[in-house]
C-alpha positions as a Python dict, from the first residue, in 0.01 Angstrom:
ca = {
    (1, 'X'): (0, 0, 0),
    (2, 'X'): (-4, 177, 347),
    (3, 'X'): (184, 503, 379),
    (4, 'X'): (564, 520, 483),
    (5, 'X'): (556, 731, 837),
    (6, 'X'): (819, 794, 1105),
    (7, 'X'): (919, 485, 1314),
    (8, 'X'): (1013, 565, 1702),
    (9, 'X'): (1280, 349, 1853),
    (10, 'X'): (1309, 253, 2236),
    (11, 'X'): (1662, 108, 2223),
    (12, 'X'): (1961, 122, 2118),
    (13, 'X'): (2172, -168, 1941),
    (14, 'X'): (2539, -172, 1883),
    (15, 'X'): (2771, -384, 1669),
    (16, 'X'): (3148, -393, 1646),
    (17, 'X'): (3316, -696, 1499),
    (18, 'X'): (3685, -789, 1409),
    (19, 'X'): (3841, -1014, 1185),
    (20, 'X'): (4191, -1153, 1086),
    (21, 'X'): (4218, -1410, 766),
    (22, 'X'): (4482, -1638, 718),
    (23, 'X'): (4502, -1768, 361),
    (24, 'X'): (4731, -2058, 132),
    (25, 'X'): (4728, -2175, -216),
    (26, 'X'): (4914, -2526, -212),
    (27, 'X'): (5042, -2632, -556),
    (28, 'X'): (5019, -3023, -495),
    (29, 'X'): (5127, -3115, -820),
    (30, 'X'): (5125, -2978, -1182),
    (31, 'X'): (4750, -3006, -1224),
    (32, 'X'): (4656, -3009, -840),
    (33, 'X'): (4587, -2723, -634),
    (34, 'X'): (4426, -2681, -269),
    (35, 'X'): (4348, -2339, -101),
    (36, 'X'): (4315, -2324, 268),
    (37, 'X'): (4145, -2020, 457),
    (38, 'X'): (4077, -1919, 790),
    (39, 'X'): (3867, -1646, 904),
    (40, 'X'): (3885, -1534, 1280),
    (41, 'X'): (3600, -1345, 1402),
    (42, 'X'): (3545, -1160, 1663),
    (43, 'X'): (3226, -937, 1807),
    (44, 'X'): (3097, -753, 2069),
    (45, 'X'): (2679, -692, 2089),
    (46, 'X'): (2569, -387, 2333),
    (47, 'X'): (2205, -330, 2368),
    (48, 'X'): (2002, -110, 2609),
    (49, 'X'): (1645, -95, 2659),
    (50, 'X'): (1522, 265, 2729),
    (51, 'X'): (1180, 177, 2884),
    (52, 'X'): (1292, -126, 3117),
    (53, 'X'): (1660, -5, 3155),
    (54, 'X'): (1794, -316, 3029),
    (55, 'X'): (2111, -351, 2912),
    (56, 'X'): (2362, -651, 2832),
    (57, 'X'): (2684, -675, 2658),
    (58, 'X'): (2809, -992, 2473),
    (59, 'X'): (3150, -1102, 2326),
    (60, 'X'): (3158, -1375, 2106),
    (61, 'X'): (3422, -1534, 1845),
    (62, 'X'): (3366, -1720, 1544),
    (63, 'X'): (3607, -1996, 1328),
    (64, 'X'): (3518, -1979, 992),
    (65, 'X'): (3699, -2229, 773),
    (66, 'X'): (3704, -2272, 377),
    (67, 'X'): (3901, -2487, 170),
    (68, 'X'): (3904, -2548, -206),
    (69, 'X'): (4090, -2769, -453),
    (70, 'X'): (4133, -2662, -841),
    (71, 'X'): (4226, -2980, -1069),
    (72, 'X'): (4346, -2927, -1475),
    (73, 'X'): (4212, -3162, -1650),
    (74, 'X'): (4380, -3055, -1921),
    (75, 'X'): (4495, -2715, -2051),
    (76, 'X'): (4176, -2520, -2102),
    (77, 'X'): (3921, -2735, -1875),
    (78, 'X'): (3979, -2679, -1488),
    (79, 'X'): (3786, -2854, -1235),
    (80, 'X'): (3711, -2692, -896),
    (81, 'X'): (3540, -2755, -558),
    (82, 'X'): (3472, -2577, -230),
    (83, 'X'): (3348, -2610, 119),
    (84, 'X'): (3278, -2299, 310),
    (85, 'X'): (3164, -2170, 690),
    (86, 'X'): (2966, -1877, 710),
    (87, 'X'): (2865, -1652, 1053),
    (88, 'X'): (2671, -1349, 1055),
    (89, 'X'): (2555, -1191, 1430),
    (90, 'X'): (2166, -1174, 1501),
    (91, 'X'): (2045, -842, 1513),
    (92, 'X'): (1756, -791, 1806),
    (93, 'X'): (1637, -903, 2126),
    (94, 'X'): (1393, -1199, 2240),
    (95, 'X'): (1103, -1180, 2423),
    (96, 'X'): (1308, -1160, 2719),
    (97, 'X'): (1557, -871, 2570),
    (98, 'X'): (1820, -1088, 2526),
    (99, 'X'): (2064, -1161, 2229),
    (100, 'X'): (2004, -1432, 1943),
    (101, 'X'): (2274, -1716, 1855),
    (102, 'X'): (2463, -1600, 1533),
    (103, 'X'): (2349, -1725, 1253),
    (104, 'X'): (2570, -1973, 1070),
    (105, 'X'): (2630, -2161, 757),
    (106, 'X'): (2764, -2372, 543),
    (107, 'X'): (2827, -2410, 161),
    (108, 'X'): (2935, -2646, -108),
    (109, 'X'): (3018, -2595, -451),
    (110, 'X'): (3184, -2771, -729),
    (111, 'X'): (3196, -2629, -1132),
    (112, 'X'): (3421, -2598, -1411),
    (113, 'X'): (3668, -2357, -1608),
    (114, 'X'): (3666, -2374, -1987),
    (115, 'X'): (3878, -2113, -2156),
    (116, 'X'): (3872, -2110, -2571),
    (117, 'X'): (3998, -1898, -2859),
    (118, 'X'): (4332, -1879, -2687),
    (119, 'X'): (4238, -1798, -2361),
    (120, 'X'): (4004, -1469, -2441),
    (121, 'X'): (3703, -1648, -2345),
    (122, 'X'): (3575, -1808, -2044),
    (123, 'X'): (3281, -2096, -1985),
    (124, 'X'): (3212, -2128, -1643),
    (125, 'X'): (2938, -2345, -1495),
    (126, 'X'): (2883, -2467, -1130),
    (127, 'X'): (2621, -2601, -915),
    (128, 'X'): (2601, -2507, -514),
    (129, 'X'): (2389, -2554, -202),
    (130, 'X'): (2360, -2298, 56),
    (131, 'X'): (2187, -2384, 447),
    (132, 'X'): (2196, -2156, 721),
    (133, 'X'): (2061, -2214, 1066),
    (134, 'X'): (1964, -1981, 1336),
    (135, 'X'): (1767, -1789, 1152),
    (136, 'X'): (1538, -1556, 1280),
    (137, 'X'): (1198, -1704, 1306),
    (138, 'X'): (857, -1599, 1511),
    (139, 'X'): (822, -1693, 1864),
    (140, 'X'): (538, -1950, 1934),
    (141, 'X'): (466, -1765, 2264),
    (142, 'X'): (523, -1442, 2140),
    (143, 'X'): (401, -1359, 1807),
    (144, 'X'): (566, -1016, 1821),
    (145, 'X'): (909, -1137, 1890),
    (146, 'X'): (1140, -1391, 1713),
    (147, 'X'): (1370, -1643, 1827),
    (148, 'X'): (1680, -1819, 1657),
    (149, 'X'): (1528, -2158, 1478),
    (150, 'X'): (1487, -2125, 1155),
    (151, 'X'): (1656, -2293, 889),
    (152, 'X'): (1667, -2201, 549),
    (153, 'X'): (1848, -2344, 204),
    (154, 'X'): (1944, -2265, -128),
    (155, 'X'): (2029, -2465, -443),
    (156, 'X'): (2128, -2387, -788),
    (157, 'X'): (2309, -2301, -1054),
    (158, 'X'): (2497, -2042, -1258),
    (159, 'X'): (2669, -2050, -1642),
    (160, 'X'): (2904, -1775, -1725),
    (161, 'X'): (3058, -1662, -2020),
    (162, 'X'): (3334, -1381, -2001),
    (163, 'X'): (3562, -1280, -2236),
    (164, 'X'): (3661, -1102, -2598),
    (165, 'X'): (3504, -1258, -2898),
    (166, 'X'): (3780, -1031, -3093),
    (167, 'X'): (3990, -820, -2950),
    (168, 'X'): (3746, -542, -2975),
    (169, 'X'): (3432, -709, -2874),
    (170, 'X'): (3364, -768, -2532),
    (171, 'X'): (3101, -970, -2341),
    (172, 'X'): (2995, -1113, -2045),
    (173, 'X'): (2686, -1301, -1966),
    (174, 'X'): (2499, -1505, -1706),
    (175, 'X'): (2230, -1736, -1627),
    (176, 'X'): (2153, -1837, -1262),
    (177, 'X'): (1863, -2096, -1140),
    (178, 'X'): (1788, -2066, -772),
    (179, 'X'): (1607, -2251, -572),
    (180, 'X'): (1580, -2088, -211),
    (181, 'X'): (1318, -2190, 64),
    (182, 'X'): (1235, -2270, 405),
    (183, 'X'): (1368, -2588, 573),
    (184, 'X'): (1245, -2519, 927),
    (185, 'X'): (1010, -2275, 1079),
    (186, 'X'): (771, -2238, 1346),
    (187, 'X'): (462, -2097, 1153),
    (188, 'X'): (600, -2180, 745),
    (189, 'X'): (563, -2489, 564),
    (190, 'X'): (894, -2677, 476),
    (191, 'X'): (945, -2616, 111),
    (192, 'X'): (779, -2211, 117),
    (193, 'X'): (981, -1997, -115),
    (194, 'X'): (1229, -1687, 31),
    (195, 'X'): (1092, -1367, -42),
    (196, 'X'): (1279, -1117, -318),
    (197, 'X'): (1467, -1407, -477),
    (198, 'X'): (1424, -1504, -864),
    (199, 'X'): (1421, -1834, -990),
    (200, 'X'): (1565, -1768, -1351),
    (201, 'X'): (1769, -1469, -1384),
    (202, 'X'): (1976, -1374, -1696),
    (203, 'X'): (2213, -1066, -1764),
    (204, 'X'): (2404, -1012, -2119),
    (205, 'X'): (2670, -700, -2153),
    (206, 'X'): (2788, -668, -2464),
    (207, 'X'): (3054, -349, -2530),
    (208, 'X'): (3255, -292, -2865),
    (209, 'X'): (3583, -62, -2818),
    (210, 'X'): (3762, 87, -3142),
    (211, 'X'): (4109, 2, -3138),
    (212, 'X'): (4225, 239, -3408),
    (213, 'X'): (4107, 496, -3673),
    (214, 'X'): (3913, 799, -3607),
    (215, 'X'): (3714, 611, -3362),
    (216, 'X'): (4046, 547, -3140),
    (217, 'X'): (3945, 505, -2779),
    (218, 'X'): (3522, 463, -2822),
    (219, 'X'): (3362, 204, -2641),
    (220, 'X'): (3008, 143, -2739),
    (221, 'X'): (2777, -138, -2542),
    (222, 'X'): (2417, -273, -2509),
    (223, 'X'): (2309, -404, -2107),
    (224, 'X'): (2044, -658, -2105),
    (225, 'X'): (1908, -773, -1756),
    (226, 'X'): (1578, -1028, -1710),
    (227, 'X'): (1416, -1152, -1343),
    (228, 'X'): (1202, -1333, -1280),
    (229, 'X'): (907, -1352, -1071),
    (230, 'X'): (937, -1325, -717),
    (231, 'X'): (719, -1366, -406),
    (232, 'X'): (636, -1019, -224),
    (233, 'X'): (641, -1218, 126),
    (234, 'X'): (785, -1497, 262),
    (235, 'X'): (553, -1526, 567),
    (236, 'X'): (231, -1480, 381),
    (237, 'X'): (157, -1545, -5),
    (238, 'X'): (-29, -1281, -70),
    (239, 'X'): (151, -1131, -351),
    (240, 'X'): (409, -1174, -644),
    (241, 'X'): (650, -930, -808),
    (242, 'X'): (625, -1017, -1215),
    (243, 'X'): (910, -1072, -1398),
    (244, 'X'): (1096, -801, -1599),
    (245, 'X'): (1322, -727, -1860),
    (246, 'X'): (1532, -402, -1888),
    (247, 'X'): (1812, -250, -2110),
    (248, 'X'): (2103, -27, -2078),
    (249, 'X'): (2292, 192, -2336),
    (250, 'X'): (2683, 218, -2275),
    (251, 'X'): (2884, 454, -2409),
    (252, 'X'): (3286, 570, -2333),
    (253, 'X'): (3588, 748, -2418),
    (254, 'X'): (3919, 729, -2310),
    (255, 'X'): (4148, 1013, -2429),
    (256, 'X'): (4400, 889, -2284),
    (257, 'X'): (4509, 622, -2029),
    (258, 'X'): (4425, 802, -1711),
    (259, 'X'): (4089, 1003, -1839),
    (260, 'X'): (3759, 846, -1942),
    (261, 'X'): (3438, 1043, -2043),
    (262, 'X'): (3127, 829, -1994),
    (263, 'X'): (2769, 834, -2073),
    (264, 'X'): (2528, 631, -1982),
    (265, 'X'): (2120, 542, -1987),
    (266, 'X'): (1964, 306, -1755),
    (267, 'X'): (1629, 146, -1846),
    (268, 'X'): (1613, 338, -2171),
    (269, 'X'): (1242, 233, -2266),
    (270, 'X'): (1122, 310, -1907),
    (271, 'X'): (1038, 20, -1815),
    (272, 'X'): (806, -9, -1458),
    (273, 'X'): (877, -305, -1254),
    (274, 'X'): (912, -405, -909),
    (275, 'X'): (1247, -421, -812),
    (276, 'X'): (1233, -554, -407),
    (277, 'X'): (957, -556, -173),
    (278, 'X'): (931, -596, 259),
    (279, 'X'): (642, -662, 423),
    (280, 'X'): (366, -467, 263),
    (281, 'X'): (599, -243, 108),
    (282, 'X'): (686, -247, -293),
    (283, 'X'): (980, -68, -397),
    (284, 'X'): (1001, 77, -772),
    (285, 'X'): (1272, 7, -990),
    (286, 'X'): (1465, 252, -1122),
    (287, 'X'): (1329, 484, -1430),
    (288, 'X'): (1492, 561, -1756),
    (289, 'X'): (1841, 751, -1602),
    (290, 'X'): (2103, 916, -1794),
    (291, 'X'): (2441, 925, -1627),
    (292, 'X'): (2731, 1165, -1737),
    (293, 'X'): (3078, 1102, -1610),
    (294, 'X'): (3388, 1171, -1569),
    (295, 'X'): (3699, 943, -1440),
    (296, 'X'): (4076, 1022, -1412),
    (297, 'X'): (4339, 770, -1266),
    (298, 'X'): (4614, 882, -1098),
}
């Protein structure tokens, strides 16, 4: 891998954005529920160019709508779906140092709420897709530049389980499938996988707090986190991060409601793995990592 050195800038890029959100939860009936939301956005984009003296300044504003409706179909199984806008600025110029369009978004989702053993427990499922537009993509004329064309998607799914087994047992664990690639680009094939994104990715946390006895107060727990492969690029296939497996010890102890001693180790059997990579670069994951703390609520 090629050495990390000092990067020199010649410009300067600022970013100020501000929002208001409006939000309701309609009870339609006894099993029926809608939310509306609205998100109003508003940015301004400065940039100057030290070499040419360029400069511009841009002010743009943004409706971002969701809405979601919740239906019971009966006491412990909920239904749910949601439609959602998303809007994130472009950072960067184009080959002629001006602004991109924002990128934007839109998502759908529908799943399902299962709650057992008298409502300690949750089963949660649901399956989503994801497309954004204006992404950045390379400039046909300009292979050192970009321009706002791409268009990207991702589709999936996740199963959840949250809750106490008994009251002193608690876990929570996750599966997700994702399935995130290229729709439209100027130099990728339709269908070419997102960099830094598993396809199968599992976590199980498991923690066990004594209620009583001499033990009053001590929570004990076991982390265990899998990925899976991942491509190293999205642009070029020339490499793939393998999948891993790594495990956390938890440990706790509150004595009393406002003060908690922890302790805790992060990838006890050391494992080495990739955890993210850009462009040629490969970053590590984190090494075994003992943590000692200390928390008091007020």
């Amino acid at each position: 891998m090629p050495e990390l050195n000092n990067i020199s800038t010649h410009d300067r890029e600022q970013l100020k954005s501000q929002a208001l959100f409006i939000q309701d939860q309609i009870h339609l009936t006894d099993r029926l529920n809608t939310l509306l939301a609205l998100r109003l956005e508003s940015y301004q984009h400065d940039y100057h160019n030290f070499i040419s003296s360029t400069s511009w300044s841009t002010d743009n504003h943004a409706v971002i709508p969701r809405i979601g409706m919740t239906y019971d179909l009966t006491d412990q199984l909920t239904a749910y779906a949601n439609i959602s806008k998303s809007f994130k600025p472009n950072s960067g110029v184009d080959r002629n140092n001006q602004g991109f369009n924002p990128e934007e978004g839109i998502s759908y989702e529908i799943g399902t709420k299962y709650t057992l053993l008298d409502e300690q427990l949750s089963f949660d499922t649901a399956i989503y897709y994801v497309k954004k537009e204006n992404v950045l993509t390379l400039d046909p004329t300009n292979s050192s530049k970009s321009i706002a064309a791409g268009e990207v998607s991702s589709k999936g799914f996740d199963l959840s389980l949250i809750g106490n087994i008994i009251p002193a047992w608690k876990i929570i664990g996750n599966y997700s499938y994702v399935d995130a690639s290229v729709n439209k680009d100027n130099t990728l094939e339709k269908g070419t996988h997102l960099a830094n994104i598993p396809q199968n990715s599992f976590n199980l946390l498991s923690i066990y707090e004594f209620k009583s006895g001499l033990f009053d107060g001590l929570g004990i727990g076991i982390n265990q986190r899998y990925i899976g492969n991942r491509k190293g690029q999205t642009a070029n296939n020339t490499y793939t991060m393998g999948s891993y497996a790594t495990t956390d010890l938890i440990s706790y102890y509150d004595l009393n409601p406002d003060l908690r001693f922890s302790f805790d180790i992060k990838n006890i059997f050391n494992k080495e793995y990739d955890d993210s990579a850009f462009n040629r670069y490969v970053y590590p994951g984190q090494p075994r990592t003992a943590k000692l703390g200390i928390t008091y609520s007020f």
